[in-house]
Amino acid sequence: MLKRLARLAVNAYPRAWRDRYQVEMVKVLEGHKVSLATVIDLAIGVARAWFLWPHKGRWRAQMFVGVGSITFVCLFVFAGFQQSMRMGANQPQIQMTQHVTSMMTHGQSVNGFHTSHPIEIQQSLAPFLVIYNNQGAPVVSTGELYGRTPVIPMGVLAYAKQHGQDKLTWQPEQGVRIAAVVQYHANHGGGFVLAGRSLRVVEQGETSLLKMIEMAWLVLMGGLIAMVIALGRRRKSAKV
Amino acid sequence: MKSDIGRFSDPSFLILASLASGPKHGYAMMEDIQAFSGTLLEPGTLYGAINRLEERGFIRPLKVEERRRPYEITGAGFVLFQERVALFEKMAVIGKNRMELRGY
């Protein structure tokens, strides 16, 4: 497998390089004990040859590799930050479900969580709580969507009962997206505690992040084009 | 030709040191370098350095033998090798003196 990857890496060098060194490099690999370090070393060699070796020729292939690498890195950075932001959005809800479950274990009655001023989920960014009985019927809710307790998607409570907890992105209405955490508890005959809050701020952050990544992508593309043009000029002047 | 010592990293020096004892092909260089320095040069690093040395005229390729191409050190390459060895010797002397000052 590693030997095959190493052969593939040798094939990925620029054509002019392969014309000159491929046969002997393949011969060296035949006698060499190929490890992961060999493959990584060859991959670095490929990148160096494409970007730094002045005789590689075909600028289209250079551009293709450059555009692909920059796009991959930008997507990777975006996905990493987005995932981090999305996971961070669950933290207060996790704390809330654990806190409420603990209070109920210590004798707090479900009715103690009632509120006379429920949060309007479609407008507010505040976290809210819904407590369900063991049959999945809401008993208490501190949040309302247009005057009613939002209906949780089918299967969520069953999953939480089986695994102890479930984390989900929930869209009870068009334009209303909620980061929700559901915790199963065995107190008072069993039931579920759901804590949720609007994802509006997180999604605004994601949009800003996407714009920044797009800007970075454009700047890097500009840099790549400038580099390819500069290298092309250097090659031409070297030939003269 | 400009000696350009500062732009050479260790792989280039190790290759020059290996070829200073006679022409060798890639795999023989890897084995020789590992034997005298304990450094395993992987093929990507080895051929990157071979390319840089060849393009600057410090080594030259010889005729291919059974899909293996030996390389030999050129006159300019040997001068560069001597300069680097002299630099290392000077650094070793300074280093020893400073160690003695600290009582080692």
Short mmCIF file of C-alpha atoms in Angstrom, two decimals, chain B:
data_model
loop_
_atom_site.label_atom_id
_atom_site.label_comp_id
_atom_site.label_asym_id
_atom_site.label_seq_id
_atom_site.Cartn_x
_atom_site.Cartn_y
_atom_site.Cartn_z
CA MET B 1 30.72 30.18 -10.02
CA LYS B 2 29.36 31.54 -6.76
CA SER B 3 29.83 28.98 -3.96
CA ASP B 4 26.44 29.77 -2.40
CA ILE B 5 27.21 27.84 0.79
CA GLY B 6 24.53 29.50 2.86
CA ARG B 7 21.72 28.19 0.68
CA PHE B 8 22.72 24.55 1.10
CA SER B 9 21.14 22.50 3.79
CA ASP B 10 22.50 19.27 5.21
CA PRO B 11 21.23 16.87 2.48
CA SER B 12 23.38 18.66 -0.09
CA PHE B 13 26.46 18.46 2.14
CA LEU B 14 25.80 14.77 2.88
CA ILE B 15 25.57 14.02 -0.86
CA LEU B 16 28.81 15.88 -1.54
CA ALA B 17 30.46 13.97 1.33
CA SER B 18 29.21 10.68 -0.11
CA LEU B 19 30.38 11.46 -3.65
CA ALA B 20 33.75 12.71 -2.41
CA SER B 21 34.76 9.04 -2.10
CA GLY B 22 33.71 8.23 -5.70
CA PRO B 23 30.68 8.13 -8.04
CA LYS B 24 27.48 6.55 -6.70
CA HIS B 25 23.87 6.11 -7.80
CA GLY B 26 20.90 7.22 -5.67
CA TYR B 27 20.40 4.08 -3.61
CA ALA B 28 24.15 3.66 -2.96
CA MET B 29 24.26 7.29 -1.77
CA MET B 30 21.36 6.65 0.64
CA GLU B 31 23.12 3.61 2.11
CA ASP B 32 26.51 5.34 2.31
CA ILE B 33 25.04 8.45 3.98
CA GLN B 34 23.17 6.32 6.50
CA ALA B 35 26.35 4.36 7.24
CA PHE B 36 28.66 7.36 7.84
CA SER B 37 26.17 9.84 9.38
CA GLY B 38 23.22 7.78 10.66
CA THR B 39 20.90 9.98 8.58
CA LEU B 40 18.36 8.27 6.34
CA LEU B 41 17.69 10.54 3.37
CA GLU B 42 14.30 9.66 1.91
CA PRO B 43 14.04 9.64 -1.92
CA GLY B 44 12.09 12.95 -2.13
CA THR B 45 14.76 14.82 -0.14
CA LEU B 46 17.61 12.97 -1.87
CA TYR B 47 16.48 13.79 -5.41
CA GLY B 48 15.52 17.36 -4.48
CA ALA B 49 19.12 17.89 -3.29
CA ILE B 50 20.60 16.00 -6.29
CA ASN B 51 18.61 18.31 -8.58
CA ARG B 52 19.84 21.48 -6.83
CA LEU B 53 23.47 20.31 -6.83
CA GLU B 54 23.30 19.21 -10.47
CA GLU B 55 21.74 22.49 -11.65
CA ARG B 56 24.46 24.49 -9.87
CA GLY B 57 27.22 22.34 -11.37
CA PHE B 58 28.45 20.76 -8.12
CA ILE B 59 27.73 17.19 -9.26
CA ARG B 60 27.25 15.69 -12.72
CA PRO B 61 25.30 12.64 -13.92
CA LEU B 62 27.13 9.75 -15.56
CA LYS B 63 25.87 7.15 -18.05
CA VAL B 64 22.85 5.10 -16.90
CA GLU B 65 23.64 1.53 -15.79
CA GLU B 66 20.65 -0.83 -15.43
CA ARG B 67 18.14 1.99 -14.77
CA ARG B 68 20.52 3.47 -12.19
CA ARG B 69 22.31 6.73 -12.90
CA PRO B 70 25.52 7.31 -10.98
CA TYR B 71 26.63 10.84 -10.11
CA GLU B 72 30.10 12.21 -9.54
CA ILE B 73 31.30 15.31 -7.75
CA THR B 74 32.68 18.09 -10.00
CA GLY B 75 35.70 20.30 -9.32
CA ALA B 76 33.41 23.11 -8.14
CA GLY B 77 31.56 20.62 -5.94
CA PHE B 78 34.80 19.44 -4.35
CA VAL B 79 35.83 23.04 -3.62
CA LEU B 80 32.43 23.65 -2.01
CA PHE B 81 32.82 20.44 0.01
CA GLN B 82 36.28 21.53 1.22
CA GLU B 83 34.93 24.95 2.22
CA ARG B 84 32.13 23.38 4.22
CA VAL B 85 34.44 20.90 5.94
CA ALA B 86 36.78 23.77 6.83
CA LEU B 87 33.83 25.71 8.24
CA PHE B 88 32.73 22.70 10.32
CA GLU B 89 36.30 22.23 11.60
CA LYS B 90 36.47 25.87 12.63
CA MET B 91 33.10 25.59 14.36
CA ALA B 92 34.21 22.37 16.10
CA VAL B 93 37.36 24.07 17.46
CA ILE B 94 35.36 27.07 18.72
CA GLY B 95 32.77 24.74 20.21
CA LYS B 96 35.42 22.69 22.06
CA ASN B 97 37.06 25.84 23.43
CA ARG B 98 33.75 27.10 24.75
CA MET B 99 32.98 23.73 26.32
CA GLU B 100 36.37 23.82 28.08
CA LEU B 101 35.56 27.29 29.40
CA ARG B 102 32.50 25.76 31.05
CA GLY B 103 34.59 22.95 32.52
CA TYR B 104 33.51 20.09 30.22
#
